[in-house]
Coordinates of C-alpha atoms and ligand atoms in Angstrom, one line a residue:
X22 CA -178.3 110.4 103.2
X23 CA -178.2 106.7 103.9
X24 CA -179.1 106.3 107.4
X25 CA -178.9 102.5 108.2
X26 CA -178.3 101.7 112.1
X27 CA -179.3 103.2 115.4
X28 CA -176.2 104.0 118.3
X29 CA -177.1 101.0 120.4
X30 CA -175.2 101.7 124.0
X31 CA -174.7 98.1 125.0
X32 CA -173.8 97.3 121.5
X33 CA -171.1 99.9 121.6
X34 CA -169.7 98.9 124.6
X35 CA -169.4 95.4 124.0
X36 CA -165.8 94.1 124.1
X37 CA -164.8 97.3 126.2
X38 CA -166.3 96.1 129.3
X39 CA -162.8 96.0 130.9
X40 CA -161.4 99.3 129.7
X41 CA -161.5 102.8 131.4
X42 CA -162.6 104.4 128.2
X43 CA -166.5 104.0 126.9
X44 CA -166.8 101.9 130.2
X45 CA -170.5 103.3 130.5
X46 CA -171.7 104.5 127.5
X47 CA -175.1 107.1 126.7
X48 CA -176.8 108.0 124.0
X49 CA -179.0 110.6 123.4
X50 CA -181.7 111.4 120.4
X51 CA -181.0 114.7 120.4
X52 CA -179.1 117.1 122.7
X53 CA -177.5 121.1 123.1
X54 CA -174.1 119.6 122.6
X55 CA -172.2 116.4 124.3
X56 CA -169.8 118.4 125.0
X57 CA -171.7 120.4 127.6
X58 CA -173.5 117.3 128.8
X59 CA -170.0 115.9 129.3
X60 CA -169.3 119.1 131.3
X61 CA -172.3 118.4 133.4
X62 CA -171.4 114.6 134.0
X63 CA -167.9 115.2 134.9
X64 CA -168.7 117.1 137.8
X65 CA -168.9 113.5 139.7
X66 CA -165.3 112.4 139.5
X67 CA -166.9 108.7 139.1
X68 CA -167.4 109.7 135.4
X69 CA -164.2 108.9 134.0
X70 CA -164.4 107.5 131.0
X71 CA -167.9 107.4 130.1
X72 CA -168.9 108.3 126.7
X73 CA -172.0 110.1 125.7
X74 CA -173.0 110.0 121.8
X75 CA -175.8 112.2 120.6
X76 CA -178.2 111.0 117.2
X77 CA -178.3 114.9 116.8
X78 CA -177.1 118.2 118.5
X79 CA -179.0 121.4 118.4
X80 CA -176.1 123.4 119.3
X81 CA -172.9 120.9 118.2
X82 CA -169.8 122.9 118.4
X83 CA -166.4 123.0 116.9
X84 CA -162.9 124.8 117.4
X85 CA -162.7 128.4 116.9
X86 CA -166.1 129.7 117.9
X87 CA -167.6 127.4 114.6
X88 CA -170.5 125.5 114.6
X89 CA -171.1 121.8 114.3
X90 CA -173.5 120.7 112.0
X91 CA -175.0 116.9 111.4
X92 CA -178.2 116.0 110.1
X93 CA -179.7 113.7 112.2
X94 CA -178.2 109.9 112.2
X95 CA -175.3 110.7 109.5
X96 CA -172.2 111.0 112.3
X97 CA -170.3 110.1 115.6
X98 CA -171.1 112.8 117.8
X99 CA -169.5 112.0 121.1
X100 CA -167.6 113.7 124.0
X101 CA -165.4 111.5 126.7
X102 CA -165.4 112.8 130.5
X103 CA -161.6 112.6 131.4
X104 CA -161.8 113.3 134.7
X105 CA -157.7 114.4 136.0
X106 CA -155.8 112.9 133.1
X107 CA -152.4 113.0 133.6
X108 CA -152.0 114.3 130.3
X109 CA -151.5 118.0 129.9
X110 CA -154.1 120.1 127.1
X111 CA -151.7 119.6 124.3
X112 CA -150.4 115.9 124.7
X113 CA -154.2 115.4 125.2
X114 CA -155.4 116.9 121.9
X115 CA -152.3 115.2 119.9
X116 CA -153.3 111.5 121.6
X117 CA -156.5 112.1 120.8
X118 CA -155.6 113.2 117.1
X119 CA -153.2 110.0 116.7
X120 CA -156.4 107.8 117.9
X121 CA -159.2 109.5 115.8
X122 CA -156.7 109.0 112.8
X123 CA -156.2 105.2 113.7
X124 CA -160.0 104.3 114.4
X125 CA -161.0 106.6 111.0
X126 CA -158.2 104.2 109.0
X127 CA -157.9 104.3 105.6
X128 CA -155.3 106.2 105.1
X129 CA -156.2 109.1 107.3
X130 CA -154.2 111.8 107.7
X131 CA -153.6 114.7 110.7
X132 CA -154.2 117.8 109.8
X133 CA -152.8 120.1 113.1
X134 CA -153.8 120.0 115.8
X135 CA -156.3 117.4 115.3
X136 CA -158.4 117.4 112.3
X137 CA -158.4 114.2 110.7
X138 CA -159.3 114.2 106.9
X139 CA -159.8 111.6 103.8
X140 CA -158.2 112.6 100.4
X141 CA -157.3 116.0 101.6
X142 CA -161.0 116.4 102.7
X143 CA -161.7 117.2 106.6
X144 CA -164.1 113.9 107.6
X145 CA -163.7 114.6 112.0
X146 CA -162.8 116.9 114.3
X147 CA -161.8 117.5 117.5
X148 CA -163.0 119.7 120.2
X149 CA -161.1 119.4 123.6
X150 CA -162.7 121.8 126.6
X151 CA -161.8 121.6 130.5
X152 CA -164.6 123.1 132.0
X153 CA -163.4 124.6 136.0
X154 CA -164.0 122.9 138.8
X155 CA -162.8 123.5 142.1
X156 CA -162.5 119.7 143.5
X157 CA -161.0 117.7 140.6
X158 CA -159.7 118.2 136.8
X159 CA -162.6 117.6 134.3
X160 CA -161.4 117.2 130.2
X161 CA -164.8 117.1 127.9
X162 CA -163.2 115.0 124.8
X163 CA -165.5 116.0 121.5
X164 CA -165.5 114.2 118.7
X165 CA -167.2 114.5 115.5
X166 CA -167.1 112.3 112.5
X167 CA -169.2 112.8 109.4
X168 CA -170.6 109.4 108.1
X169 CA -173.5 109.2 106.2
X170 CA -173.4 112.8 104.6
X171 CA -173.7 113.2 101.1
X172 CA -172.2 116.2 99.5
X173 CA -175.7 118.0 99.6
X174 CA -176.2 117.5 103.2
X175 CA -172.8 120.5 103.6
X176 CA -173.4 123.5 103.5
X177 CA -172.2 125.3 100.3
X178 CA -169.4 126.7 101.9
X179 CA -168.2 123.2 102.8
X180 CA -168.7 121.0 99.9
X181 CA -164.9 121.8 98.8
X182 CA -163.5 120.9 101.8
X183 CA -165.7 118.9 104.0
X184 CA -166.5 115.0 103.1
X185 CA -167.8 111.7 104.7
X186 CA -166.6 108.1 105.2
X187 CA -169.7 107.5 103.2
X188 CA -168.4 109.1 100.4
X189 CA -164.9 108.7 100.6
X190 CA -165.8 104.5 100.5
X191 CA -168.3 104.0 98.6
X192 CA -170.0 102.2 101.7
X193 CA -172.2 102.8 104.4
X194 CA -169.9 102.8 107.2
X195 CA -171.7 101.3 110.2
X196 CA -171.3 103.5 113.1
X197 CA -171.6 101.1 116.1
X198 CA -168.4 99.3 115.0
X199 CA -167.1 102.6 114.2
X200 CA -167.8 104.1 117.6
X201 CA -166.4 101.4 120.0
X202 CA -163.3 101.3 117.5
X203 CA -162.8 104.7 118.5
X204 CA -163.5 104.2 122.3
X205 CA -160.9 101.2 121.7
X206 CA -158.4 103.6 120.2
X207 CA -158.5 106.6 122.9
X208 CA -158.2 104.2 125.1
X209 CA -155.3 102.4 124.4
X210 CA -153.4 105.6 122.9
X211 CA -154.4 107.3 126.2
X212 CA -152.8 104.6 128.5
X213 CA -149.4 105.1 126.1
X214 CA -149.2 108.5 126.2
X215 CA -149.3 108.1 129.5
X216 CA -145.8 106.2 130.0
X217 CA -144.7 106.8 126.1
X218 CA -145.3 110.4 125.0
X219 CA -142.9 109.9 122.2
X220 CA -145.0 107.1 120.8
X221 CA -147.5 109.5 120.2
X222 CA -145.4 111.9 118.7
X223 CA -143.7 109.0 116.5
X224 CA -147.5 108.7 115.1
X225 CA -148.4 112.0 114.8
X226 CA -145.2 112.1 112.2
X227 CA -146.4 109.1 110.4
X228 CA -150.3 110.6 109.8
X229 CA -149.4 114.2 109.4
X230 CA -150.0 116.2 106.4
X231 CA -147.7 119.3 107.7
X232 CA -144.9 117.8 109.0
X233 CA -141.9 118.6 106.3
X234 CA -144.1 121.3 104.5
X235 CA -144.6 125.1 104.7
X236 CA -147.1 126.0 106.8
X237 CA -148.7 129.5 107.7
X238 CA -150.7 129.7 111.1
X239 CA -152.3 132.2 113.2
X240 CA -151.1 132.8 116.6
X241 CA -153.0 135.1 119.0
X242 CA -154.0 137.0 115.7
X243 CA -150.4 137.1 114.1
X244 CA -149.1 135.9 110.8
X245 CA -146.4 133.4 111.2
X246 CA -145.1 131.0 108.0
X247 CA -142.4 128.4 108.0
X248 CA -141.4 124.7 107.5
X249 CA -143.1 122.4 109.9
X250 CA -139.6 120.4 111.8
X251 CA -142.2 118.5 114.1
X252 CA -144.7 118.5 117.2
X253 CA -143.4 118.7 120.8
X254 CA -145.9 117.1 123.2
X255 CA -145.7 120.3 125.4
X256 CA -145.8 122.9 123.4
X257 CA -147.3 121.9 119.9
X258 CA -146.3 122.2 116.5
X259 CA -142.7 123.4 116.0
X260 CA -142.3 125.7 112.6
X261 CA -138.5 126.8 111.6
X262 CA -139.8 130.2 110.2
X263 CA -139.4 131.9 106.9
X264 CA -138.0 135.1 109.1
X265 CA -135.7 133.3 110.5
X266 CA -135.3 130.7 114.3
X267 CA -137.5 127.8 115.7
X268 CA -140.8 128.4 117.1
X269 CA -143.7 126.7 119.1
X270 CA -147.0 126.9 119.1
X271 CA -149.8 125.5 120.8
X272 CA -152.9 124.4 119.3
X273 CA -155.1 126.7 122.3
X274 CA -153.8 129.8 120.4
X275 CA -153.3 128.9 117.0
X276 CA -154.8 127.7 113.8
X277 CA -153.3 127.2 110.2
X278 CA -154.4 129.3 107.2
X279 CA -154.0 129.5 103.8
X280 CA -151.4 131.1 102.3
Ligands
LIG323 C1 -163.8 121.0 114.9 O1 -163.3 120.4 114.0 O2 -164.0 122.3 114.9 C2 -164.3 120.3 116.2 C3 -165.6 119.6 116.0 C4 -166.0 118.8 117.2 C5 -167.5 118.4 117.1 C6 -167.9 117.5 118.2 S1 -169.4 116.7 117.9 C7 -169.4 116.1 119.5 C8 -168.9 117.2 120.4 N1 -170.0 118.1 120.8 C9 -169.8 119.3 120.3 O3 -170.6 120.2 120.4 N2 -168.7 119.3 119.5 C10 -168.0 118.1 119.5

């Protein structure tokens, strides 16, 4: 692993200085997990929009019970406090899939709900968690983006699967300029979803890998397969299934498998 630049707060945040998003920035050397430093941060309804970043996490998480892991340095480990977005859960996780895609460029694609991958290799993720609290709405945005990872630096289990913008480049992506593109990105495509939502499904179409292909997904622990027809901002990714009529499903309950 290449590890070539430090997350620099002020250096982040500079040419954001007038947006909502990444409008205070933090960065810690090491942490549990942002996202449950975000959770503690959004209880003051002053922290919307400040983004914390983490060198390393000692307990990083991702979707689905799974764990995050990132050697120290190699990745964007973030989480945004959201503090009563407008946005429901699943217009919020597509936004956010539609701006991950657009900071990681290069041809990224969405993989639903909002894994972003490089050459059919997963590269970031996204873990979205609202946390209760009885005087305002609190949204914990996580995002993780593997950058200076070589192949050795996954597990085993992931070296099929799981790749870096490091690797997928060629370069050593710098991560600064990588992580106020993103804060850029989330916010802009936040403030459209806002007034637009079909702008962000219009995206979605134009980054996603299942959109027109079969698809198989768990739901609540059934077995569903069918064509993908598209994503409704409400109610997630619609399937026209191989038994027969149009379904939705939302990306809380589901997650696609293999068939
Ligand atoms: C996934 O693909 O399963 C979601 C991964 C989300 C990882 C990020 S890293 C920053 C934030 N803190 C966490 O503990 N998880 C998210």
């Amino acid at each position: 692993m290449i590890r070539t630049e430090s997350l620099d707060p002020d250096k982040i945040r500079e040419g954001l200085s007038t947006r909502h998003i990444g409008s205070q920035v933090v960065v810690f050397d090491s942490t549990s997990s942002t996202n449950d430093r975000a959770a503690e941060y959004g209880r003051n309804p002053d922290n919307h929009g400040l983004a914390l970043f983490a060198e390393q996490q000692e307990a990083g998480r991702g979707r689905a019970g799974h764990r995050w892991l990132s050697p120290p340095g190699a990745g964007i480990l973030c989480s945004i406090v959201l503090i009563d977005s407008p946005l429901r859960s699943e217009l919020l996780s597509l936004t956010a899939a539609v701006a991950l895609a657009e900071a990681i460029g290069g041809g990224a694609r969405i993989k639903w709900p909002n894994d972003v991958l490089l050459n059919g290799k997963k590269v970031s993720g996204i873990l979205l968690d609202a946390p209760v609290c009885d005087t305002h709405r609190i949204h914990c945005l996580g995002i993780g983006i593997n950058c200076h990872q070589g192949r050795d630096d996954f597990p085993e289990s992931l070296r099929d699967s799981a790749t870096s913008l490091d690797i997928e480049t060629g370069l050593s992506v710098d991560r600064v300029m990588l992580a106020r593109r993103l804060l850029a990105s989330i916010d802009r495509w936040l403030a459209t979803a806002a007034r637009n939502e079909g702008a962000v499904v219009q995206a979605w179409r134009q980054s996603s890998l299942q959109l027109a292909h079969r698809v198989s997904l768990c739901y609540n622990g059934e077995h569903f397969t069918g064509n993908c027809i598209g994503v409704d901002p409400e109610r997630g990714l619609i399937l026209h299934l191989d038994r027969g009529g149009v379904r939705m499903f939302d990306a809380a309950h589901s997650s696609i498998v293999k068939e």
